[in-house]
Short mmCIF file of C-alpha atoms and ligand atoms in Angstrom, two decimals:
data_model
loop_
_atom_site.label_atom_id
_atom_site.label_comp_id
_atom_site.label_asym_id
_atom_site.label_seq_id
_atom_site.Cartn_x
_atom_site.Cartn_y
_atom_site.Cartn_z
CA MET H 218 175.14 113.21 16.14
CA THR H 219 174.81 116.03 18.65
CA GLN H 220 171.82 115.88 20.97
CA GLN H 221 170.35 118.95 22.62
CA ASN H 222 167.90 119.09 25.47
CA VAL H 223 164.55 119.78 23.89
CA ASN H 224 161.13 120.49 25.25
CA LEU H 225 158.91 117.36 25.14
CA GLY H 226 156.02 119.59 24.07
CA ASP H 227 157.94 120.51 20.89
CA ILE H 228 158.29 116.84 20.00
CA TYR H 229 154.58 116.22 20.52
CA LYS H 230 153.81 119.13 18.18
CA ALA H 231 155.98 117.72 15.35
CA VAL H 232 153.94 117.25 12.18
CA MET H 233 155.11 115.47 9.05
CA THR H 234 154.66 117.54 5.89
CA SER H 235 153.50 115.95 2.63
CA GLU H 236 156.99 116.42 1.19
CA GLU H 237 158.61 114.73 4.17
CA PHE H 238 156.12 111.89 3.87
CA SER H 239 156.91 111.53 0.14
CA ARG H 240 160.64 111.24 0.82
CA LEU H 241 160.18 108.69 3.56
CA SER H 242 157.56 106.64 1.73
CA ALA H 243 159.69 106.52 -1.46
CA PHE H 244 162.65 105.31 0.59
CA ILE H 245 160.61 102.66 2.45
CA TYR H 246 159.09 101.40 -0.80
CA GLY H 247 162.44 101.33 -2.63
CA GLU H 248 164.39 99.64 0.15
CA TYR H 249 161.81 97.30 1.66
CA GLY H 250 159.02 97.01 -0.91
CA ILE H 251 156.41 98.21 1.59
CA LYS H 252 153.69 100.30 -0.08
CA MET H 253 153.09 103.66 1.59
CA PRO H 254 150.21 105.50 -0.06
CA GLU H 255 149.35 109.01 1.17
CA VAL H 256 146.57 107.62 3.43
CA LYS H 257 149.31 106.09 5.59
CA LYS H 258 150.81 109.48 6.46
CA THR H 259 149.24 109.66 9.93
CA MET H 260 150.27 106.10 10.66
CA LEU H 261 153.87 106.72 9.55
CA GLN H 262 154.01 109.93 11.57
CA SER H 263 152.81 108.24 14.74
CA ARG H 264 155.09 105.22 14.31
CA LEU H 265 158.18 107.40 13.80
CA HIS H 266 157.18 109.74 16.61
CA LYS H 267 158.80 107.38 19.13
CA ARG H 268 162.10 107.67 17.23
CA LEU H 269 161.93 111.47 17.39
CA ARG H 270 161.47 111.20 21.15
CA GLU H 271 164.32 108.74 21.55
CA LEU H 272 166.62 110.89 19.40
CA ASN H 273 165.53 114.10 21.15
CA MET H 274 164.45 115.63 17.84
CA THR H 275 161.65 118.16 17.38
CA SER H 276 160.92 117.81 13.68
CA TYR H 277 160.66 115.20 10.93
CA LYS H 278 162.96 117.45 8.88
CA ASP H 279 165.78 116.79 11.38
CA TYR H 280 164.87 113.13 11.44
CA ILE H 281 165.06 112.82 7.64
CA GLU H 282 168.39 114.66 7.57
CA TYR H 283 169.75 112.17 10.09
CA LEU H 284 168.18 109.15 8.38
CA PHE H 285 169.83 110.02 5.06
CA SER H 286 173.21 110.84 6.62
CA LYS H 287 176.02 108.28 6.44
CA GLU H 288 175.48 107.31 10.08
CA GLY H 289 171.71 107.22 9.63
CA GLN H 290 171.96 104.87 6.67
CA GLN H 291 173.93 102.43 8.82
CA ILE H 292 172.17 102.74 12.17
CA GLU H 293 168.84 104.57 11.96
CA VAL H 294 167.49 102.55 9.03
CA ILE H 295 167.43 99.51 11.31
CA HIS H 296 165.36 101.33 13.95
CA MET H 297 163.15 102.88 11.30
CA ILE H 298 162.11 99.58 9.74
CA ASP H 299 161.46 98.22 13.25
CA MET H 300 158.90 101.01 13.64
CA VAL H 301 157.46 100.88 10.16
CA SER H 302 156.94 97.12 9.67
CA THR H 303 153.65 95.57 10.77
CA ASN H 304 154.41 92.46 12.78
CA LYS H 305 150.98 91.10 13.72
CA THR H 306 151.19 87.33 14.23
CA ASP H 307 149.98 84.52 16.45
CA PHE H 308 150.61 80.94 17.49
CA PHE H 309 148.64 78.55 15.24
CA ARG H 310 147.49 81.40 13.01
CA GLU H 311 145.56 79.95 10.04
CA PRO H 312 145.43 76.42 11.50
CA VAL H 313 144.36 74.88 8.19
CA HIS H 314 148.04 75.01 7.15
CA PHE H 315 149.15 72.96 10.14
CA ASP H 316 146.35 70.46 9.51
CA PHE H 317 147.62 70.17 5.92
CA LEU H 318 151.15 69.52 7.18
CA HIS H 319 149.85 66.55 9.19
CA SER H 320 147.37 65.19 6.66
CA HIS H 321 149.33 65.65 3.39
CA ALA H 322 152.74 67.28 3.35
CA LEU H 323 154.57 65.31 6.05
CA PRO H 324 153.14 61.86 5.17
CA GLU H 325 154.16 62.45 1.55
CA LEU H 326 157.63 63.82 2.29
CA LEU H 327 158.28 60.85 4.58
CA SER H 328 156.76 58.12 2.40
CA GLY H 329 158.58 55.20 0.72
CA ASP H 330 162.32 54.96 0.99
CA ARG H 331 162.57 58.62 1.91
CA SER H 332 162.38 57.86 5.64
CA ASN H 333 165.25 58.75 7.95
CA ARG H 334 165.49 62.07 6.31
CA GLN H 335 165.88 65.72 7.13
CA ILE H 336 163.01 68.10 6.41
CA LYS H 337 164.03 71.70 5.74
CA LEU H 338 161.51 74.48 6.29
CA TRP H 339 161.65 78.25 5.92
CA SER H 340 159.40 80.69 7.74
CA ALA H 341 159.91 83.75 5.51
CA GLY H 342 158.67 86.87 7.30
CA CYS H 343 158.60 85.14 10.69
CA SER H 344 157.88 88.24 12.80
CA SER H 345 158.36 87.57 16.55
CA GLY H 346 158.63 83.80 16.14
CA GLU H 347 155.11 82.50 16.74
CA GLU H 348 154.98 81.03 13.21
CA PRO H 349 158.26 79.05 13.27
CA TYR H 350 157.55 77.82 16.82
CA THR H 351 154.09 76.67 15.72
CA ILE H 352 155.70 74.80 12.80
CA SER H 353 158.18 73.25 15.21
CA ILE H 354 155.41 72.15 17.61
CA SER H 355 153.43 70.67 14.69
CA LEU H 356 156.43 68.65 13.52
CA CYS H 357 157.15 67.35 17.03
CA GLU H 358 153.51 66.35 17.44
CA PHE H 359 153.61 64.52 14.10
CA MET H 360 156.78 62.69 15.17
CA GLU H 361 155.13 61.62 18.41
CA GLN H 362 152.05 60.35 16.56
CA HIS H 363 154.17 58.47 13.96
CA PRO H 364 157.05 56.93 15.89
CA LEU H 365 157.99 54.68 12.95
CA LEU H 366 158.60 57.62 10.59
CA ALA H 367 162.04 58.68 11.76
CA PHE H 368 163.01 62.16 10.62
CA ASP H 369 164.88 65.24 11.66
CA TYR H 370 164.03 68.81 10.78
CA SER H 371 165.48 72.31 10.75
CA ILE H 372 163.76 75.67 10.31
CA LEU H 373 165.18 78.88 8.90
CA ALA H 374 163.19 81.90 10.12
CA THR H 375 163.84 85.32 8.58
CA ASP H 376 162.52 88.83 8.91
CA ILE H 377 163.64 92.40 8.16
CA SER H 378 163.01 93.68 11.69
CA THR H 379 165.79 93.12 14.22
CA ARG H 380 163.38 93.97 17.06
CA VAL H 381 161.04 91.07 16.30
CA LEU H 382 163.97 88.74 15.55
CA LYS H 383 165.33 89.41 19.06
CA THR H 384 162.01 88.41 20.63
CA ALA H 385 161.84 85.40 18.33
CA SER H 386 165.26 84.06 19.20
CA GLU H 387 164.67 84.52 22.94
CA GLY H 388 161.38 82.65 22.64
CA ILE H 389 159.84 84.43 25.66
CA TYR H 390 156.21 85.58 25.46
CA LYS H 391 153.53 86.94 27.77
CA GLU H 392 151.39 84.06 29.01
CA ALA H 393 148.30 85.69 27.46
CA ARG H 394 149.80 85.09 23.98
CA VAL H 395 149.49 81.30 24.43
CA GLU H 396 146.15 81.21 26.26
CA MET H 397 144.39 79.44 23.39
CA LEU H 398 146.93 76.60 23.14
CA PRO H 399 145.63 73.23 24.37
CA LEU H 400 146.93 72.32 27.83
CA ASN H 401 148.77 69.23 26.60
CA LEU H 402 150.82 71.34 24.13
CA LYS H 403 151.56 73.93 26.81
CA LYS H 404 152.84 71.21 29.13
CA LYS H 405 155.08 69.68 26.48
CA TYR H 406 156.54 72.74 24.78
CA LEU H 407 156.42 75.72 27.15
CA LEU H 408 158.21 76.59 30.38
CA ARG H 409 156.40 78.91 32.81
CA SER H 410 158.13 81.78 34.58
CA LYS H 411 157.93 81.98 38.37
CA ASP H 412 157.01 85.68 38.21
CA LYS H 413 153.32 85.84 39.13
CA THR H 414 152.96 89.60 38.55
CA SER H 415 153.94 89.49 34.89
CA PRO H 416 153.71 85.83 33.88
CA THR H 417 155.69 84.76 30.85
CA ILE H 418 156.41 81.49 29.11
CA ARG H 419 159.53 80.35 27.29
CA ILE H 420 159.66 77.90 24.41
CA ILE H 421 161.56 74.76 25.48
CA PRO H 422 165.23 74.56 24.35
CA ASP H 423 164.59 71.51 22.17
CA LEU H 424 162.27 73.54 19.92
CA ARG H 425 164.44 76.65 20.00
CA ARG H 426 167.61 74.87 18.89
CA ARG H 427 165.96 73.67 15.67
CA ILE H 428 165.34 77.22 14.44
CA ASN H 429 167.93 79.59 12.94
CA PHE H 430 166.83 83.22 12.97
CA HIS H 431 168.36 85.60 10.41
CA ARG H 432 167.74 89.09 9.06
CA LEU H 433 166.78 88.99 5.38
CA ASN H 434 165.27 91.67 3.16
CA PHE H 435 162.85 90.31 0.54
CA MET H 436 164.00 93.15 -1.73
CA ASP H 437 167.50 91.66 -2.05
CA ASN H 438 168.18 90.46 -5.58
CA ALA H 439 169.13 86.99 -4.42
CA TYR H 440 168.53 85.42 -1.05
CA ASN H 441 171.70 84.40 0.73
CA VAL H 442 170.30 81.27 2.36
CA PRO H 443 170.90 77.56 1.71
CA ASP H 444 169.06 75.90 -1.21
CA SER H 445 166.49 73.13 -1.32
CA TYR H 446 163.71 73.76 1.17
CA ASP H 447 160.93 71.17 1.37
CA ILE H 448 158.40 73.67 2.67
CA ILE H 449 158.25 77.47 2.67
CA PHE H 450 155.78 79.56 4.66
CA CYS H 451 155.46 83.16 3.44
CA ARG H 452 152.24 84.28 5.05
CA ASN H 453 150.76 87.74 5.49
CA VAL H 454 153.86 89.45 4.13
CA LEU H 455 153.12 89.97 0.44
CA ILE H 456 150.00 92.05 1.23
CA TYR H 457 152.36 94.93 2.04
CA PHE H 458 153.95 94.78 -1.46
CA ASP H 459 152.69 95.75 -4.91
CA ARG H 460 151.96 93.09 -7.55
CA GLU H 461 155.31 93.36 -9.31
CA THR H 462 157.24 92.98 -6.06
CA GLN H 463 155.01 90.08 -4.95
CA GLU H 464 155.79 88.18 -8.15
CA LYS H 465 159.53 88.82 -7.84
CA VAL H 466 159.60 87.73 -4.18
CA ILE H 467 157.65 84.53 -4.89
CA ASN H 468 160.03 83.66 -7.75
CA ARG H 469 163.09 84.23 -5.55
CA LEU H 470 161.57 82.08 -2.80
CA CYS H 471 160.64 79.36 -5.31
CA ALA H 472 164.29 79.29 -6.47
CA LYS H 473 165.04 77.99 -2.96
CA LEU H 474 162.21 75.45 -2.93
CA LYS H 475 162.77 71.83 -4.03
CA PRO H 476 160.74 70.54 -7.00
CA ASN H 477 157.36 69.45 -5.59
CA GLY H 478 158.09 71.43 -2.41
CA PHE H 479 155.13 72.98 -0.57
CA PHE H 480 154.46 76.72 -0.39
CA PHE H 481 152.01 78.48 1.95
CA LEU H 482 150.61 82.00 1.58
CA GLY H 483 148.44 84.02 3.97
CA HIS H 484 144.63 83.87 3.79
CA SER H 485 144.22 87.10 1.80
CA GLU H 486 147.11 86.50 -0.63
CA SER H 487 146.97 84.85 -4.05
CA ILE H 488 149.11 84.15 -7.13
CA THR H 489 146.34 84.58 -9.71
CA ASN H 490 147.88 85.59 -13.08
CA PHE H 491 151.42 85.53 -11.65
CA ASN H 492 154.21 83.99 -13.66
CA VAL H 493 155.53 81.73 -10.88
CA PRO H 494 156.41 78.00 -10.83
CA LEU H 495 153.60 77.02 -8.45
CA LYS H 496 150.40 75.06 -8.82
CA GLN H 497 147.54 75.43 -6.40
CA LEU H 498 146.51 72.45 -4.23
CA LYS H 499 144.02 74.28 -2.02
CA PRO H 500 143.35 77.97 -1.33
CA THR H 501 146.69 79.46 -0.14
CA ILE H 502 148.49 76.07 -0.43
CA PHE H 503 150.74 75.43 -3.45
CA ARG H 504 153.47 73.16 -4.66
CA LYS H 505 156.42 73.82 -6.91
CA ILE H 506 156.04 72.64 -10.48
C1 LIG D 204 152.29 90.57 9.49
S1 LIG D 204 153.83 89.83 9.75
C2 LIG D 204 153.48 88.14 9.36
C3 LIG D 204 154.10 87.16 10.34
C4 LIG D 204 153.79 85.70 10.09
N1 LIG D 204 154.28 85.26 8.81
C5 LIG D 204 152.31 85.42 10.22
O1 LIG D 204 151.64 85.17 9.22
O2 LIG D 204 151.80 85.46 11.35
C6 LIG D 204 154.79 90.40 8.34
C7 LIG D 204 156.29 90.38 8.57
O3 LIG D 204 156.94 90.66 7.31
C8 LIG D 204 158.12 91.39 7.60
N2 LIG D 204 158.58 92.15 6.41
C9 LIG D 204 158.01 93.24 5.85
N3 LIG D 204 158.75 93.67 4.81
C10 LIG D 204 159.81 92.84 4.72
C11 LIG D 204 160.94 92.79 3.86
N4 LIG D 204 161.13 93.67 2.86
N5 LIG D 204 161.82 91.78 4.03
C12 LIG D 204 161.65 90.87 5.02
N6 LIG D 204 160.61 90.88 5.88
C13 LIG D 204 159.70 91.86 5.74
C14 LIG D 204 157.71 92.31 8.75
O4 LIG D 204 158.81 92.77 9.50
C15 LIG D 204 156.75 91.42 9.55
O5 LIG D 204 157.36 90.84 10.67
#
């Protein structure tokens, strides 16, 4: 791609037309399942504005031409979805799920002669890693509280955005992100940076090594990941999809869940009237039939 020197003012003036929005929103919906109704035009324009600046482009017309070129379909699509996806997350978000792990799921999975076993978990739509690290902390805490229940665990964490996956695999966060964590957890699982001007923490290596981060698009026809997960978290992801896509994604995830495996959705998501092999245990907590 040739880059010219352009006036910054011209980039700031760039406005997305309704036609340009329609082309982009149809592509985003078709490729990634993310709904983009017309009301999201301003949001899409402002999120892609940064890409125009970085590419030295003055119009969305040029941007679309590049995006749909051969090079754009290999390179720019990755940057575009980084901008378009909403990655809001937190450590210990929706704590009722982690309480349920301790009170029900883990005791059951580790009961009887099933001790000494490996628990496999999947954080599907993991964003910048706070969810899989929270799962990892919860499992370590459970192990410490139940020294007689020997078990090992591994976590697969996937997302479509390479930007958030990079943060997730580094495991470095601003200290403010972990402010609400109890001091004893901070001491056990976080390392503090020496930089006092911009303090950061890093997740300890023992937690990081248990998690495999991979790029995966929920719109793929089949998910190229190992089978037989005991527990799948897919929280606050399906809200961006329409009903039909939600049902398809849940069925594909359930194909990777063991019989009786546990499945967690986000607080505003449900499977009411879906044809999926799940039965509800509590709001947003299910198990595979
Ligand atoms: C709001 S975050 C939720 C993060 C975490 N599960 C939580 O509840 O805190 C939603 C994530 O879904 C990812 N996502 C959106 N569409 C996707 C797709 N088609 N395939 C895979 N991940 C997708 C986004 O990149 C984003 O990181």
